[in-house]
Amino acid sequence: AETKAIQDTLATNELQQSVENENKKKEDSRLSNEAILIATAAVEQSAEREKELTQKLAALELQFDTLRKERDYFQDSTVTMQQKYKEEVEESERRYQQQTQNLSKALEEIREKCAILTSENEQNKLSYKNGQILDHVNWGKKLSYKNE
């Protein structure tokens, strides 16, 4: 009977050991499944984050490219405007020089005409005086003929 009791105890212990092993396997399997689910979720979250960051990077690269193009446009515009301003200043200087030359020529012509008119005026004054003198002489001759 003792042997039977020992055999029953051994069988019970083996059965308990077998149940515990089965429970451990189930627990290990459950933990393994949980680990797989957590790892899968982490990978999915990482993939989503990578996708999100890739989209943000693309958007930033587009903004950067747009800003670069705007900068280049404004640099080109600035150079063009500076060149145009320089050309306009040069054209203004040419017009100013031309106007100055034209005014100098006109002033010289006015001075020449003034000199001519002054000379003609002097000649007219002399002619008028000569005419008065001749009239005076003629009147004097007429008077002297009458008195004779």
PDB file of C-alpha atoms in Angstrom:
ATOM      1  CA  ALA A   1       0.000   0.000   0.000  1.00  0.00           C
ATOM      2  CA  GLU A   2       2.867   2.269   0.699  1.00  0.00           C
ATOM      3  CA  THR A   3       4.165   1.611  -2.711  1.00  0.00           C
ATOM      4  CA  LYS A   4       0.804   2.347  -4.110  1.00  0.00           C
ATOM      5  CA  ALA A   5       0.720   5.601  -2.137  1.00  0.00           C
ATOM      6  CA  ILE A   6       4.192   6.493  -3.350  1.00  0.00           C
ATOM      7  CA  GLN A   7       3.184   5.625  -6.907  1.00  0.00           C
ATOM      8  CA  ASP A   8       0.034   7.718  -6.546  1.00  0.00           C
ATOM      9  CA  THR A   9       2.087  10.598  -5.109  1.00  0.00           C
ATOM     10  CA  LEU A  10       4.593  10.216  -7.949  1.00  0.00           C
ATOM     11  CA  ALA A  11       1.791  10.120 -10.478  1.00  0.00           C
ATOM     12  CA  THR A  12       0.193  13.135  -8.835  1.00  0.00           C
ATOM     13  CA  ASN A  13       3.523  14.936  -8.780  1.00  0.00           C
ATOM     14  CA  GLU A  14       4.138  14.036 -12.415  1.00  0.00           C
ATOM     15  CA  LEU A  15       0.658  15.175 -13.265  1.00  0.00           C
ATOM     16  CA  GLN A  16       1.166  18.430 -11.337  1.00  0.00           C
ATOM     17  CA  GLN A  17       4.557  18.826 -12.970  1.00  0.00           C
ATOM     18  CA  SER A  18       2.987  18.188 -16.335  1.00  0.00           C
ATOM     19  CA  VAL A  19       0.182  20.699 -15.607  1.00  0.00           C
ATOM     20  CA  GLU A  20       2.734  23.275 -14.399  1.00  0.00           C
ATOM     21  CA  ASN A  21       4.839  22.707 -17.503  1.00  0.00           C
ATOM     22  CA  GLU A  22       1.732  23.089 -19.644  1.00  0.00           C
ATOM     23  CA  ASN A  23       0.782  26.247 -17.761  1.00  0.00           C
ATOM     24  CA  LYS A  24       4.332  27.584 -18.208  1.00  0.00           C
ATOM     25  CA  LYS A  25       4.171  26.799 -21.917  1.00  0.00           C
ATOM     26  CA  LYS A  26       0.808  28.550 -22.171  1.00  0.00           C
ATOM     27  CA  GLU A  27       2.151  31.548 -20.200  1.00  0.00           C
ATOM     28  CA  ASP A  28       5.316  31.607 -22.336  1.00  0.00           C
ATOM     29  CA  SER A  29       3.179  31.378 -25.446  1.00  0.00           C
ATOM     30  CA  ARG A  30       0.900  34.160 -24.185  1.00  0.00           C
ATOM     31  CA  LEU A  31       3.892  36.362 -23.291  1.00  0.00           C
ATOM     32  CA  SER A  32       5.487  35.553 -26.623  1.00  0.00           C
ATOM     33  CA  ASN A  33       2.256  36.540 -28.420  1.00  0.00           C
ATOM     34  CA  GLU A  34       2.103  39.766 -26.382  1.00  0.00           C
ATOM     35  CA  ALA A  35       5.733  40.497 -27.233  1.00  0.00           C
ATOM     36  CA  ILE A  36       4.979  39.860 -30.902  1.00  0.00           C
ATOM     37  CA  LEU A  37       1.946  42.189 -30.746  1.00  0.00           C
ATOM     38  CA  ILE A  38       3.972  44.898 -28.981  1.00  0.00           C
ATOM     39  CA  ALA A  39       6.829  44.521 -31.468  1.00  0.00           C
ATOM     40  CA  THR A  40       4.383  44.611 -34.396  1.00  0.00           C
ATOM     41  CA  ALA A  41       2.704  47.725 -32.994  1.00  0.00           C
ATOM     42  CA  ALA A  42       6.106  49.335 -32.461  1.00  0.00           C
ATOM     43  CA  VAL A  43       7.155  48.531 -36.021  1.00  0.00           C
ATOM     44  CA  GLU A  44       3.858  49.881 -37.385  1.00  0.00           C
ATOM     45  CA  GLN A  45       4.177  53.020 -35.251  1.00  0.00           C
ATOM     46  CA  SER A  46       7.782  53.420 -36.359  1.00  0.00           C
ATOM     47  CA  ALA A  47       6.739  52.985 -40.000  1.00  0.00           C
ATOM     48  CA  GLU A  48       3.969  55.567 -39.572  1.00  0.00           C
ATOM     49  CA  ARG A  49       6.397  57.961 -37.877  1.00  0.00           C
ATOM     50  CA  GLU A  50       8.932  57.395 -40.653  1.00  0.00           C
ATOM     51  CA  LYS A  51       6.220  58.067 -43.258  1.00  0.00           C
ATOM     52  CA  GLU A  52       5.151  61.218 -41.388  1.00  0.00           C
ATOM     53  CA  LEU A  53       8.738  62.449 -41.124  1.00  0.00           C
ATOM     54  CA  THR A  54       9.359  61.643 -44.784  1.00  0.00           C
ATOM     55  CA  GLN A  55       6.306  63.731 -45.726  1.00  0.00           C
ATOM     56  CA  LYS A  56       7.469  66.584 -43.485  1.00  0.00           C
ATOM     57  CA  LEU A  57      10.936  66.377 -45.031  1.00  0.00           C
ATOM     58  CA  ALA A  58       9.436  66.511 -48.534  1.00  0.00           C
ATOM     59  CA  ALA A  59       7.339  69.535 -47.526  1.00  0.00           C
ATOM     60  CA  LEU A  60      10.390  71.275 -46.041  1.00  0.00           C
ATOM     61  CA  GLU A  61      12.459  70.508 -49.121  1.00  0.00           C
ATOM     62  CA  LEU A  62       9.700  71.985 -51.277  1.00  0.00           C
ATOM     63  CA  GLN A  63       9.573  75.112 -49.097  1.00  0.00           C
ATOM     64  CA  PHE A  64      13.350  75.366 -49.206  1.00  0.00           C
ATOM     65  CA  ASP A  65      13.339  75.004 -52.984  1.00  0.00           C
ATOM     66  CA  THR A  66      10.625  77.659 -53.272  1.00  0.00           C
ATOM     67  CA  LEU A  67      12.590  80.010 -51.018  1.00  0.00           C
ATOM     68  CA  ARG A  68      15.763  79.356 -53.018  1.00  0.00           C
ATOM     69  CA  LYS A  69      13.921  80.171 -56.245  1.00  0.00           C
ATOM     70  CA  GLU A  70      12.464  83.340 -54.711  1.00  0.00           C
ATOM     71  CA  ARG A  71      15.920  84.368 -53.478  1.00  0.00           C
ATOM     72  CA  ASP A  72      17.395  83.760 -56.933  1.00  0.00           C
ATOM     73  CA  TYR A  73      14.537  85.704 -58.534  1.00  0.00           C
ATOM     74  CA  PHE A  74      15.029  88.637 -56.164  1.00  0.00           C
ATOM     75  CA  GLN A  75      18.792  88.570 -56.693  1.00  0.00           C
ATOM     76  CA  ASP A  76      18.264  88.570 -60.448  1.00  0.00           C
ATOM     77  CA  SER A  77      15.642  91.306 -60.100  1.00  0.00           C
ATOM     78  CA  THR A  78      18.000  93.349 -57.961  1.00  0.00           C
ATOM     79  CA  VAL A  79      20.803  93.001 -60.479  1.00  0.00           C
ATOM     80  CA  THR A  80      18.408  93.875 -63.298  1.00  0.00           C
ATOM     81  CA  MET A  81      17.047  96.874 -61.398  1.00  0.00           C
ATOM     82  CA  GLN A  82      20.566  98.069 -60.573  1.00  0.00           C
ATOM     83  CA  GLN A  83      21.565  97.739 -64.222  1.00  0.00           C
ATOM     84  CA  LYS A  84      18.416  99.534 -65.346  1.00  0.00           C
ATOM     85  CA  TYR A  85      18.996 102.287 -62.771  1.00  0.00           C
ATOM     86  CA  LYS A  86      22.612 102.634 -63.930  1.00  0.00           C
ATOM     87  CA  GLU A  87      21.464 102.869 -67.558  1.00  0.00           C
ATOM     88  CA  GLU A  88      18.804 105.445 -66.637  1.00  0.00           C
ATOM     89  CA  VAL A  89      21.374 107.509 -64.726  1.00  0.00           C
ATOM     90  CA  GLU A  90      23.761 107.325 -67.680  1.00  0.00           C
ATOM     91  CA  GLU A  91      20.950 108.323 -70.048  1.00  0.00           C
ATOM     92  CA  SER A  92      20.015 111.212 -67.753  1.00  0.00           C
ATOM     93  CA  GLU A  93      23.641 112.327 -67.682  1.00  0.00           C
ATOM     94  CA  ARG A  94      23.788 112.154 -71.501  1.00  0.00           C
ATOM     95  CA  ARG A  95      20.586 114.200 -71.774  1.00  0.00           C
ATOM     96  CA  TYR A  96      21.932 116.696 -69.243  1.00  0.00           C
ATOM     97  CA  GLN A  97      25.200 117.019 -71.173  1.00  0.00           C
ATOM     98  CA  GLN A  98      23.262 117.441 -74.428  1.00  0.00           C
ATOM     99  CA  GLN A  99      20.969 120.059 -72.883  1.00  0.00           C
ATOM    100  CA  THR A 100      23.993 121.849 -71.431  1.00  0.00           C
ATOM    101  CA  GLN A 101      25.655 121.860 -74.865  1.00  0.00           C
ATOM    102  CA  ASN A 102      22.436 123.053 -76.498  1.00  0.00           C
ATOM    103  CA  LEU A 103      22.028 125.804 -73.920  1.00  0.00           C
ATOM    104  CA  SER A 104      25.682 126.807 -74.296  1.00  0.00           C
ATOM    105  CA  LYS A 105      25.227 127.030 -78.091  1.00  0.00           C
ATOM    106  CA  ALA A 106      22.013 129.003 -77.665  1.00  0.00           C
ATOM    107  CA  LEU A 107      23.712 131.361 -75.192  1.00  0.00           C
ATOM    108  CA  GLU A 108      26.619 131.848 -77.586  1.00  0.00           C
ATOM    109  CA  GLU A 109      24.173 132.586 -80.436  1.00  0.00           C
ATOM    110  CA  ILE A 110      22.319 135.058 -78.191  1.00  0.00           C
ATOM    111  CA  ARG A 111      25.612 136.760 -77.294  1.00  0.00           C
ATOM    112  CA  GLU A 112      26.548 136.959 -80.975  1.00  0.00           C
ATOM    113  CA  LYS A 113      23.129 138.384 -81.883  1.00  0.00           C
ATOM    114  CA  CYS A 114      23.361 140.785 -78.973  1.00  0.00           C
ATOM    115  CA  ALA A 115      26.786 141.940 -80.194  1.00  0.00           C
ATOM    116  CA  ILE A 116      25.412 142.356 -83.733  1.00  0.00           C
ATOM    117  CA  LEU A 117      22.358 144.256 -82.485  1.00  0.00           C
ATOM    118  CA  THR A 118      24.531 146.419 -80.230  1.00  0.00           C
ATOM    119  CA  SER A 119      26.786 147.200 -83.200  1.00  0.00           C
ATOM    120  CA  GLU A 120      23.781 147.927 -85.433  1.00  0.00           C
ATOM    121  CA  ASN A 121      22.303 150.106 -82.701  1.00  0.00           C
ATOM    122  CA  GLU A 122      25.549 152.082 -82.470  1.00  0.00           C
ATOM    123  CA  GLN A 123      25.595 152.429 -86.254  1.00  0.00           C
ATOM    124  CA  ASN A 124      21.953 153.561 -86.218  1.00  0.00           C
ATOM    125  CA  LYS A 125      22.755 156.129 -83.535  1.00  0.00           C
ATOM    126  CA  LEU A 126      25.684 157.384 -85.595  1.00  0.00           C
ATOM    127  CA  SER A 127      23.547 157.461 -88.727  1.00  0.00           C
ATOM    128  CA  TYR A 128      20.832 159.342 -86.858  1.00  0.00           C
ATOM    129  CA  LYS A 129      23.360 161.849 -85.520  1.00  0.00           C
ATOM    130  CA  ASN A 130      24.889 162.172 -88.961  1.00  0.00           C
ATOM    131  CA  GLY A 131      21.418 162.686 -90.384  1.00  0.00           C
ATOM    132  CA  GLN A 132      20.675 165.373 -87.798  1.00  0.00           C
ATOM    133  CA  ILE A 133      23.976 167.062 -88.533  1.00  0.00           C
ATOM    134  CA  LEU A 134      23.273 166.936 -92.264  1.00  0.00           C
ATOM    135  CA  ASP A 135      19.772 168.284 -91.680  1.00  0.00           C
ATOM    136  CA  HIS A 136      21.229 171.028 -89.548  1.00  0.00           C
ATOM    137  CA  VAL A 137      23.828 171.830 -92.196  1.00  0.00           C
ATOM    138  CA  ASN A 138      21.153 171.776 -94.917  1.00  0.00           C
ATOM    139  CA  TRP A 139      18.941 174.089 -92.883  1.00  0.00           C
ATOM    140  CA  GLY A 140      21.900 176.288 -92.334  1.00  0.00           C
ATOM    141  CA  LYS A 141      22.555 176.385 -96.080  1.00  0.00           C
ATOM    142  CA  LYS A 142      18.913 177.070 -96.824  1.00  0.00           C
ATOM    143  CA  LEU A 143      18.884 179.884 -94.329  1.00  0.00           C
ATOM    144  CA  SER A 144      22.067 181.342 -95.685  1.00  0.00           C
ATOM    145  CA  TYR A 145      20.616 181.248 -99.275  1.00  0.00           C
ATOM    146  CA  LYS A 146      17.534 183.024 -98.126  1.00  0.00           C
ATOM    147  CA  ASN A 147      19.535 185.703 -96.386  1.00  0.00           C
ATOM    148  CA  GLU A 148      21.586 186.388 -99.468  1.00  0.00           C
TER     149      GLU A 148
END
